[in-house]
């Protein structure tokens, strides 16, 4: 029993903090006579001038205020009704100018006659960088038309996509570390401030937003980010976190955090305790979960089986136990039921034991323990020759596929490195390898499947550009993945089926690859993606096996 830590990897890009963006628009119709902010990217402070506008409607409002002021000063012995009416007219003239966006000092200057210009200066309500310039000098704007957009870049967001399987490990308020390619070796930090409540039906992902302090200006909107969240897992699956313990948080704007009660700096709502939002847990009150190594579990798709050593047996003896698993945290699974603390489980070679159990018609991952035809004795002799009893299969087909796999994997590496010149030979080698595949031992069903897959591969035209290569590689990858799932592969390498939800405008795409590091062939974000299916090499005289990291297992 212990609290395992899951490492959740997320990918996305740096963007503006939308709560720190101001769009400056025309509050009244007028002509821009002078534009002080005349190019995108210029830095401005709060209160800096933006533009000077000439407006006949505004000049008429100026005169209304002056006339109302003179009338109010001229009243002496008039009735109370007249005095009140005159005062109300003066306040209405002031309010009209305030609604036009004028500052209090500008209104006072107009009222006392010190402001004599026929043009009005517009000032920026926040400091930051001009990200959009929508007007030029001489343009005539109607009410509500934009002039410029200013963004405060001292606070930014990192918008990322989390897979459906990762969502149970993410909570609002968790600390996140991330890196960007522009600053190699430098690690930035932030805190999860929003998790989208809806999963995208196409990509099976949900948006996760991280609030980041950027006072030093190192980060810029548009940068790609590779992030890591370390989540501590408890027995009930709740992530243990007390980083916000004792803090006061804005209920509508969770980026507003204070050590004491107060108001939200963005919307003015009263801050509430973080504990009341359910984002703080007490680790001392939680029992450590029962966990087993990931390698100990055999998946059938519906059942999860673990082999347990029987301690009282005279020779090494094992028994299959069906377990109910909770969250996966790194290389560990939380066990909800099926095992007891202290039992010894098989972590390497479980499939070999299971194969022998199946041969003897005993309880195994494909045969539940209540099978009436199974031998009541669950013991297994570990020295028996299983390879002599296992059902033979046609290794000639799998062996002849090796050149096809090799050419495909070379092409995948080339595209991940954005090297079209290296991809073209691999593309030709894929087509050449297809002609040399031994399909003599295939059944009618397998042959039909093979022909459909080959047609899909050969239907891709030779690319000329990187974009064409990436687009064509997707149907090739789809065909190769289905071929490997059906026929397996020979060798000593374990491959991974990897998925990127952001490929092809968030349509998502998969590929097969070597190694334990994501190598994305579809995007300029080489580490964007997640391993979804582990493809182990086919043992001699055994059928192909699959361990799906999302919790599914197939056995052909």
Coordinates of C-alpha atoms in Angstrom, one line a residue, residues 218-523:
X218 CA 9.6 35.1 -21.7
X219 CA 6.4 33.4 -22.9
X220 CA 4.6 34.6 -26.0
X221 CA 1.1 33.7 -27.3
X222 CA 1.3 31.0 -30.0
X223 CA 4.2 29.0 -28.5
X224 CA 3.8 25.2 -28.4
X225 CA 4.0 23.9 -24.8
X226 CA 4.7 20.4 -23.5
X227 CA 3.4 20.0 -19.9
X228 CA 3.5 17.5 -17.1
X229 CA 1.1 17.1 -14.2
X230 CA 2.1 14.8 -11.2
X231 CA -1.0 13.5 -9.6
X232 CA -1.1 11.6 -6.4
X233 CA -3.7 8.9 -6.3
X234 CA -5.8 7.7 -3.4
X235 CA -7.8 4.5 -3.0
X236 CA -11.0 6.2 -4.1
X237 CA -9.4 7.8 -7.1
X238 CA -9.4 11.3 -5.6
X239 CA -6.3 13.3 -6.3
X240 CA -4.6 14.4 -3.1
X241 CA -3.7 18.1 -3.2
X242 CA -3.4 20.6 -0.5
X243 CA -1.6 23.4 -2.4
X244 CA -4.6 25.6 -2.0
X245 CA -5.3 24.8 1.6
X246 CA -6.2 27.9 3.6
X247 CA -6.4 30.1 0.4
X248 CA -9.3 32.3 -0.7
X249 CA -10.4 31.9 -4.3
X250 CA -12.7 33.7 -6.7
X251 CA -15.7 31.3 -7.5
X252 CA -16.1 32.7 -11.0
X253 CA -12.4 33.5 -11.7
X254 CA -10.2 30.8 -10.0
X255 CA -7.1 32.6 -11.0
X256 CA -7.9 35.2 -8.4
X257 CA -6.3 33.7 -5.2
X258 CA -5.6 35.4 -1.9
X259 CA -4.2 34.5 1.5
X260 CA -7.1 36.4 3.2
X261 CA -10.8 37.2 2.6
X262 CA -11.5 39.9 0.0
X263 CA -13.0 40.5 -3.4
X264 CA -12.1 39.1 -6.8
X265 CA -9.7 41.4 -8.6
X266 CA -11.5 40.7 -11.9
X267 CA -15.3 40.7 -11.1
X268 CA -15.5 42.0 -7.6
X269 CA -17.3 38.9 -6.1
X270 CA -16.5 37.9 -2.6
X271 CA -13.7 35.3 -2.4
X272 CA -14.5 31.9 -0.8
X273 CA -12.4 29.3 0.9
X274 CA -10.8 26.8 -1.5
X275 CA -12.0 24.0 0.8
X276 CA -15.6 24.9 0.0
X277 CA -15.0 24.4 -3.7
X278 CA -13.9 20.7 -3.1
X279 CA -10.3 21.2 -4.4
X280 CA -8.4 20.5 -1.2
X281 CA -8.0 17.1 0.4
X282 CA -6.3 16.0 3.6
X283 CA -3.7 13.2 2.8
X284 CA -3.5 12.2 6.5
X285 CA -7.1 11.2 6.6
X286 CA -6.9 8.9 3.5
X287 CA -5.9 5.3 3.5
X288 CA -3.1 4.4 1.1
X289 CA -4.5 2.3 -1.8
X290 CA -3.6 -1.3 -2.6
X291 CA -1.6 -1.3 -5.8
X292 CA 0.1 -3.7 -8.2
X293 CA 2.5 -3.2 -11.1
X294 CA 1.0 -2.6 -14.5
X295 CA 3.0 -5.6 -15.9
X296 CA 1.1 -8.0 -13.6
X297 CA -2.3 -7.5 -15.3
X298 CA -3.6 -9.5 -18.3
X299 CA -6.6 -7.8 -20.0
X300 CA -9.3 -9.6 -21.9
X301 CA -11.4 -6.6 -22.7
X302 CA -14.0 -7.5 -20.1
X303 CA -11.9 -9.0 -17.4
X304 CA -8.6 -8.3 -15.8
X305 CA -6.5 -11.3 -14.5
X306 CA -3.5 -11.4 -12.2
X307 CA -1.5 -14.6 -11.4
X308 CA -0.8 -15.0 -7.7
X309 CA 1.8 -17.3 -6.2
X310 CA 0.5 -20.0 -3.8
X311 CA 2.8 -19.8 -0.8
X312 CA 2.1 -23.2 0.7
X313 CA 2.8 -25.2 -2.5
X314 CA 5.9 -27.4 -2.6
X315 CA 6.9 -26.1 -6.0
X316 CA 6.3 -22.8 -7.8
X317 CA 2.5 -22.8 -8.3
X318 CA 0.2 -20.0 -9.5
X319 CA -3.5 -19.2 -9.4
X320 CA -5.4 -16.9 -11.7
X321 CA -7.4 -14.2 -9.9
X322 CA -9.9 -11.8 -11.5
X323 CA -9.4 -8.3 -10.2
X324 CA -11.3 -5.0 -10.4
X325 CA -8.9 -2.1 -11.2
X326 CA -9.1 1.5 -10.4
X327 CA -7.0 4.3 -11.8
X328 CA -3.6 3.7 -13.4
X329 CA -0.8 5.8 -11.9
X330 CA 2.3 5.5 -14.0
X331 CA 3.5 1.8 -13.8
X332 CA 0.9 1.0 -11.1
X333 CA -2.8 0.1 -11.0
X334 CA -5.0 0.8 -8.0
X335 CA -6.8 -2.5 -7.0
X336 CA -10.4 -2.1 -6.0
X337 CA -11.1 -5.8 -5.3
X338 CA -9.8 -9.3 -6.0
X339 CA -6.4 -9.2 -4.1
X340 CA -5.3 -9.0 -0.5
X341 CA -2.4 -7.0 0.9
X342 CA 0.8 -9.1 1.0
X343 CA -0.1 -11.5 -1.8
X344 CA 2.7 -12.2 -4.3
X345 CA 1.8 -11.5 -7.9
X346 CA 3.6 -12.5 -11.1
X347 CA 5.0 -9.4 -12.8
X348 CA 7.0 -11.0 -15.6
X349 CA 6.0 -14.0 -17.6
X350 CA 2.3 -14.0 -16.7
X351 CA 1.3 -14.6 -20.3
X352 CA 3.5 -17.7 -20.5
X353 CA 1.8 -19.1 -17.4
X354 CA -1.6 -18.2 -18.8
X355 CA -0.9 -19.9 -22.1
X356 CA -0.1 -23.1 -20.2
X357 CA -3.3 -22.8 -18.2
X358 CA -5.3 -22.5 -21.4
X359 CA -3.7 -25.6 -22.8
X360 CA -4.6 -27.5 -19.7
X361 CA -8.2 -26.1 -19.8
X362 CA -7.7 -24.5 -16.4
X363 CA -8.9 -21.1 -15.2
X364 CA -7.1 -18.4 -17.2
X365 CA -7.7 -15.0 -18.7
X366 CA -9.8 -16.5 -21.5
X367 CA -11.5 -19.1 -19.4
X368 CA -13.1 -18.0 -16.1
X369 CA -12.6 -20.1 -13.0
X370 CA -16.2 -21.3 -13.0
X371 CA -15.7 -23.2 -16.3
X372 CA -17.3 -26.7 -15.8
X373 CA -14.9 -28.3 -18.2
X374 CA -11.8 -27.0 -16.4
X375 CA -9.6 -29.3 -14.3
X376 CA -10.3 -28.6 -10.6
X377 CA -6.6 -28.6 -9.9
X378 CA -5.3 -25.1 -10.5
X379 CA -1.6 -26.0 -10.2
X380 CA 0.8 -25.6 -13.1
X381 CA 4.2 -27.2 -13.6
X382 CA 6.5 -24.3 -14.5
X383 CA 8.9 -26.7 -16.2
X384 CA 6.5 -28.1 -18.8
X385 CA 7.3 -27.5 -22.5
X386 CA 4.5 -25.2 -23.5
X387 CA 5.9 -24.5 -27.0
X388 CA 5.4 -28.1 -28.0
X389 CA 1.7 -28.0 -27.1
X390 CA 0.7 -24.6 -28.3
X391 CA -1.3 -24.3 -31.5
X392 CA 1.1 -23.6 -34.4
X393 CA 0.5 -20.7 -36.7
X394 CA 1.8 -19.4 -40.0
X395 CA 4.9 -17.5 -39.1
X396 CA 5.8 -17.2 -42.8
X397 CA 3.3 -14.4 -43.3
X398 CA 4.4 -12.5 -40.2
X399 CA 8.1 -12.9 -41.2
X400 CA 7.4 -11.7 -44.8
X401 CA 5.8 -8.6 -43.3
X402 CA 9.0 -7.4 -41.7
X403 CA 10.3 -5.4 -44.7
X404 CA 7.0 -3.7 -44.9
X405 CA 7.0 -2.7 -41.3
X406 CA 10.7 -1.6 -41.5
X407 CA 9.9 0.7 -44.5
X408 CA 6.9 2.1 -42.7
X409 CA 8.8 2.8 -39.5
X410 CA 11.6 4.5 -41.4
X411 CA 9.0 6.7 -43.1
X412 CA 7.4 7.5 -39.7
X413 CA 10.8 8.6 -38.3
X414 CA 11.5 10.7 -41.4
X415 CA 8.2 12.6 -41.1
X416 CA 8.6 13.1 -37.4
X417 CA 11.9 14.7 -38.3
X418 CA 10.2 16.8 -41.0
X419 CA 12.6 15.3 -43.6
X420 CA 10.7 14.8 -46.9
X421 CA 13.9 13.6 -48.7
X422 CA 14.3 10.8 -46.3
X423 CA 10.6 9.9 -46.4
X424 CA 10.4 9.4 -50.2
X425 CA 12.7 6.3 -50.3
X426 CA 10.7 4.8 -47.4
X427 CA 7.5 5.5 -49.4
X428 CA 8.8 3.6 -52.4
X429 CA 10.1 0.8 -50.1
X430 CA 6.6 0.3 -48.7
X431 CA 5.2 -0.2 -52.1
X432 CA 8.0 -2.6 -53.1
X433 CA 7.7 -4.6 -49.9
X434 CA 4.0 -5.3 -50.6
X435 CA 4.9 -7.3 -53.8
X436 CA 7.1 -9.7 -51.7
X437 CA 4.6 -10.6 -49.0
X438 CA 3.9 -14.4 -48.7
X439 CA 0.2 -14.7 -48.6
X440 CA 0.0 -18.4 -49.5
X441 CA -1.1 -19.5 -46.0
X442 CA -3.9 -17.0 -45.7
X443 CA -7.5 -18.0 -45.3
X444 CA -10.1 -16.5 -47.6
X445 CA -11.1 -14.0 -44.9
X446 CA -7.5 -13.0 -44.2
X447 CA -6.8 -12.7 -47.9
X448 CA -9.8 -10.4 -48.4
X449 CA -8.7 -8.3 -45.5
X450 CA -5.1 -8.1 -46.9
X451 CA -6.3 -7.0 -50.3
X452 CA -8.4 -4.2 -48.9
X453 CA -5.5 -3.0 -46.8
X454 CA -3.1 -3.1 -49.8
X455 CA -5.5 -1.1 -51.9
X456 CA -5.6 1.6 -49.2
X457 CA -1.8 1.8 -49.2
X458 CA -1.4 1.8 -52.9
X459 CA -4.1 4.4 -53.3
X460 CA -1.8 7.1 -51.9
X461 CA 0.1 9.1 -54.5
X462 CA 3.7 10.0 -54.2
X463 CA 4.1 13.3 -52.3
X464 CA 6.1 16.3 -53.3
X465 CA 5.8 18.4 -50.2
X466 CA 5.8 17.8 -46.4
X467 CA 2.1 18.5 -46.2
X468 CA 1.3 16.1 -48.9
X469 CA 3.5 13.4 -47.3
X470 CA 1.7 13.9 -43.9
X471 CA -1.7 13.8 -45.5
X472 CA -0.9 10.6 -47.4
X473 CA 0.8 9.0 -44.4
X474 CA -2.5 8.9 -42.4
X475 CA -4.3 6.2 -44.6
X476 CA -1.0 4.3 -44.8
X477 CA -0.7 4.3 -41.0
X478 CA -4.3 3.2 -40.7
X479 CA -3.7 0.2 -43.0
X480 CA -0.4 -0.8 -41.3
X481 CA -1.9 -0.7 -37.8
X482 CA -4.8 -3.0 -38.8
X483 CA -2.4 -5.3 -40.6
X484 CA -0.2 -5.6 -37.5
X485 CA -3.2 -6.1 -35.3
X486 CA -4.3 -9.0 -37.5
X487 CA -1.0 -10.7 -38.3
X488 CA 1.4 -9.5 -35.6
X489 CA 5.1 -8.9 -36.0
X490 CA 8.3 -10.9 -35.4
X491 CA 11.4 -9.6 -33.6
X492 CA 12.4 -8.3 -30.2
X493 CA 10.9 -4.8 -30.4
X494 CA 7.6 -3.6 -28.8
X495 CA 5.9 -1.0 -30.8
X496 CA 3.3 1.6 -29.8
X497 CA 0.1 2.7 -31.5
X498 CA 0.1 6.5 -30.8
X499 CA -2.7 9.0 -31.2
X500 CA -2.6 12.8 -31.6
X501 CA -6.0 14.6 -31.2
X502 CA -4.7 17.9 -32.7
X503 CA -3.6 16.4 -36.1
X504 CA -5.4 17.6 -39.2
X505 CA -7.3 20.5 -37.5
X506 CA -8.2 18.5 -34.4
X507 CA -9.6 15.6 -36.4
X508 CA -7.0 13.3 -34.8
X509 CA -4.8 10.6 -36.3
X510 CA -2.9 7.5 -35.2
X511 CA 0.4 6.0 -36.2
X512 CA 2.7 3.0 -35.3
X513 CA 6.2 3.8 -33.9
X514 CA 9.2 2.4 -32.1
X515 CA 10.6 3.7 -28.8
X516 CA 9.2 5.1 -25.6
X517 CA 9.2 8.8 -26.8
X518 CA 6.3 10.2 -28.8
X519 CA 7.4 11.1 -32.4
X520 CA 4.5 12.8 -34.2
X521 CA 4.7 12.5 -38.0
X522 CA 1.8 14.8 -38.6
X523 CA 2.6 18.0 -36.8

